[in-house]
Amino acid sequence: HVQLVESGGGSVQAGGSLRLSCAASGYTYDGYTYDRYCMAWFRQAPGKEREGVASIDSAGRTTYADSAKGRFTISKDNDTNTLYLQMNGLKPEDTGMYYCAADLNRCFGAGARPKYWGQGTQVTVS
């Protein structure tokens, strides 16, 4: 099974930056290489539902939630099987647990239910 491990969270002041990473392993058990997966970042604030932040598909096309556009950048390194989320201009409303997700099919947008999830990394903006 695919295993996802996030890192890079922390506490920053408003206006600051963080870079989240998500290391993937075990994907070959499904018979597919890492680059075939749709990868995404989600977040969940206390008392709120989990929401999509950004995604990158197997062709490298990116999609962002409106709240992330212009401030966040999603990217992935297929050589190291690592997904990134560069977050600039952080706001208090960006506070939450950030999760990495993966699926061979759609992983972002209405109705998408990624199969694989990481345990999350906490981001706190004050």
Coordinates of C-alpha atoms in Angstrom, one line a residue:
H1 CA 0.0 0.0 0.0
V2 CA 1.1 3.6 -0.6
Q3 CA 2.4 5.3 2.5
L4 CA 2.5 9.1 2.8
V5 CA 4.4 11.0 5.4
E6 CA 4.1 14.7 5.8
S7 CA 6.6 17.1 7.3
G8 CA 7.4 20.8 7.4
G9 CA 4.6 22.1 9.5
G10 CA 5.1 24.6 12.3
S11 CA 4.1 27.9 13.8
V12 CA 4.6 31.1 11.9
Q13 CA 3.5 34.7 12.1
A14 CA 1.0 36.0 9.6
G15 CA 2.8 36.9 6.3
G16 CA 5.4 34.1 6.8
S17 CA 6.1 31.1 4.7
L18 CA 6.3 27.3 5.2
R19 CA 7.2 24.5 2.8
L20 CA 5.4 21.2 3.4
S21 CA 6.7 17.9 2.1
C22 CA 5.1 14.6 1.6
A23 CA 7.3 11.5 1.1
A24 CA 5.7 8.6 -0.6
S25 CA 6.6 4.9 -0.4
G26 CA 5.0 1.6 -1.2
Y27 CA 3.4 2.8 -4.4
T28 CA 5.0 0.0 -6.4
Y29 CA 2.8 -2.5 -4.6
D30 CA 0.0 -1.3 -6.7
G31 CA 2.1 -1.8 -9.8
Y32 CA 2.3 1.8 -10.8
T33 CA 5.1 4.3 -10.6
Y34 CA 4.9 7.4 -8.5
D35 CA 4.4 9.7 -11.4
R36 CA 1.1 8.0 -12.3
Y37 CA -0.6 9.2 -9.1
C38 CA -2.7 12.3 -8.7
M39 CA -1.4 14.0 -5.6
A40 CA -3.1 16.6 -3.4
W41 CA -2.9 18.6 -0.3
F42 CA -6.0 19.0 2.0
R43 CA -6.4 20.8 5.3
Q44 CA -8.7 20.7 8.2
A45 CA -9.2 23.5 10.7
P46 CA -10.6 22.8 14.2
G47 CA -14.3 22.4 14.0
K48 CA -14.4 22.5 10.2
E49 CA -14.6 20.0 7.5
R50 CA -11.5 18.9 5.6
E51 CA -11.0 21.0 2.4
G52 CA -8.9 20.6 -0.7
V53 CA -6.0 23.1 -1.0
A54 CA -4.2 22.1 -4.2
S55 CA -3.5 19.1 -6.5
I56 CA -1.2 18.0 -9.2
D57 CA -2.1 15.2 -11.6
S58 CA 0.1 12.7 -13.5
A59 CA 0.5 15.2 -16.3
G60 CA 1.8 17.9 -14.0
R61 CA -1.4 20.0 -14.2
T62 CA -2.1 21.9 -11.0
T63 CA -5.4 23.0 -9.4
Y64 CA -5.8 25.3 -6.5
A65 CA -8.6 26.2 -4.1
D66 CA -9.5 29.9 -4.4
S67 CA -8.1 30.5 -0.9
A68 CA -4.7 29.2 -2.1
K69 CA -4.4 30.8 -5.5
G70 CA -1.5 33.3 -5.8
R71 CA 0.0 32.3 -2.4
F72 CA 0.5 28.5 -2.5
T73 CA 2.5 26.4 -5.0
I74 CA 2.2 22.7 -5.3
S75 CA 4.9 20.7 -7.0
K76 CA 6.3 17.2 -7.0
D77 CA 9.6 15.5 -7.6
N78 CA 9.1 12.2 -9.4
D79 CA 12.8 11.2 -8.8
T80 CA 12.5 11.4 -5.0
N81 CA 8.7 10.6 -4.8
T82 CA 8.1 13.8 -2.8
L83 CA 5.2 16.2 -3.0
Y84 CA 5.6 19.8 -1.9
L85 CA 3.4 22.7 -0.9
Q86 CA 5.1 26.1 -0.8
M87 CA 3.0 28.4 1.3
N88 CA 3.7 32.2 1.2
G89 CA 1.8 35.1 2.7
L90 CA 0.3 32.8 5.4
K91 CA -2.9 34.0 7.2
P92 CA -4.4 32.9 10.5
E93 CA -7.2 31.3 8.5
D94 CA -4.6 28.9 7.0
T95 CA -4.2 27.3 10.4
G96 CA -5.0 23.6 10.4
M97 CA -3.8 20.1 9.9
Y98 CA -2.5 19.6 6.4
Y99 CA -2.8 16.2 4.8
C100 CA -1.2 14.7 1.7
A101 CA -3.4 12.4 -0.4
A102 CA -2.9 10.2 -3.4
D103 CA -5.0 8.3 -5.9
L104 CA -4.5 6.8 -9.3
N105 CA -7.7 8.5 -10.4
R106 CA -9.1 11.9 -9.5
C107 CA -7.8 13.2 -6.2
F108 CA -9.2 16.7 -6.0
G109 CA -12.5 18.5 -6.7
A110 CA -16.1 17.6 -6.2
G111 CA -16.7 14.0 -5.5
A112 CA -13.0 13.0 -5.4
R113 CA -12.1 10.5 -2.7
P114 CA -8.4 9.9 -2.7
K115 CA -7.5 6.4 -1.6
Y116 CA -4.3 7.1 0.3
W117 CA -3.8 9.6 3.1
G118 CA -1.0 10.7 5.3
Q119 CA -1.2 11.4 9.0
G120 CA -0.9 15.2 8.6
T121 CA 1.3 18.0 9.7
Q122 CA 0.1 20.9 11.8
V123 CA 0.3 24.5 10.6
T124 CA -0.4 27.3 13.0
V125 CA -0.4 30.9 11.8
S126 CA -0.8 33.7 14.4

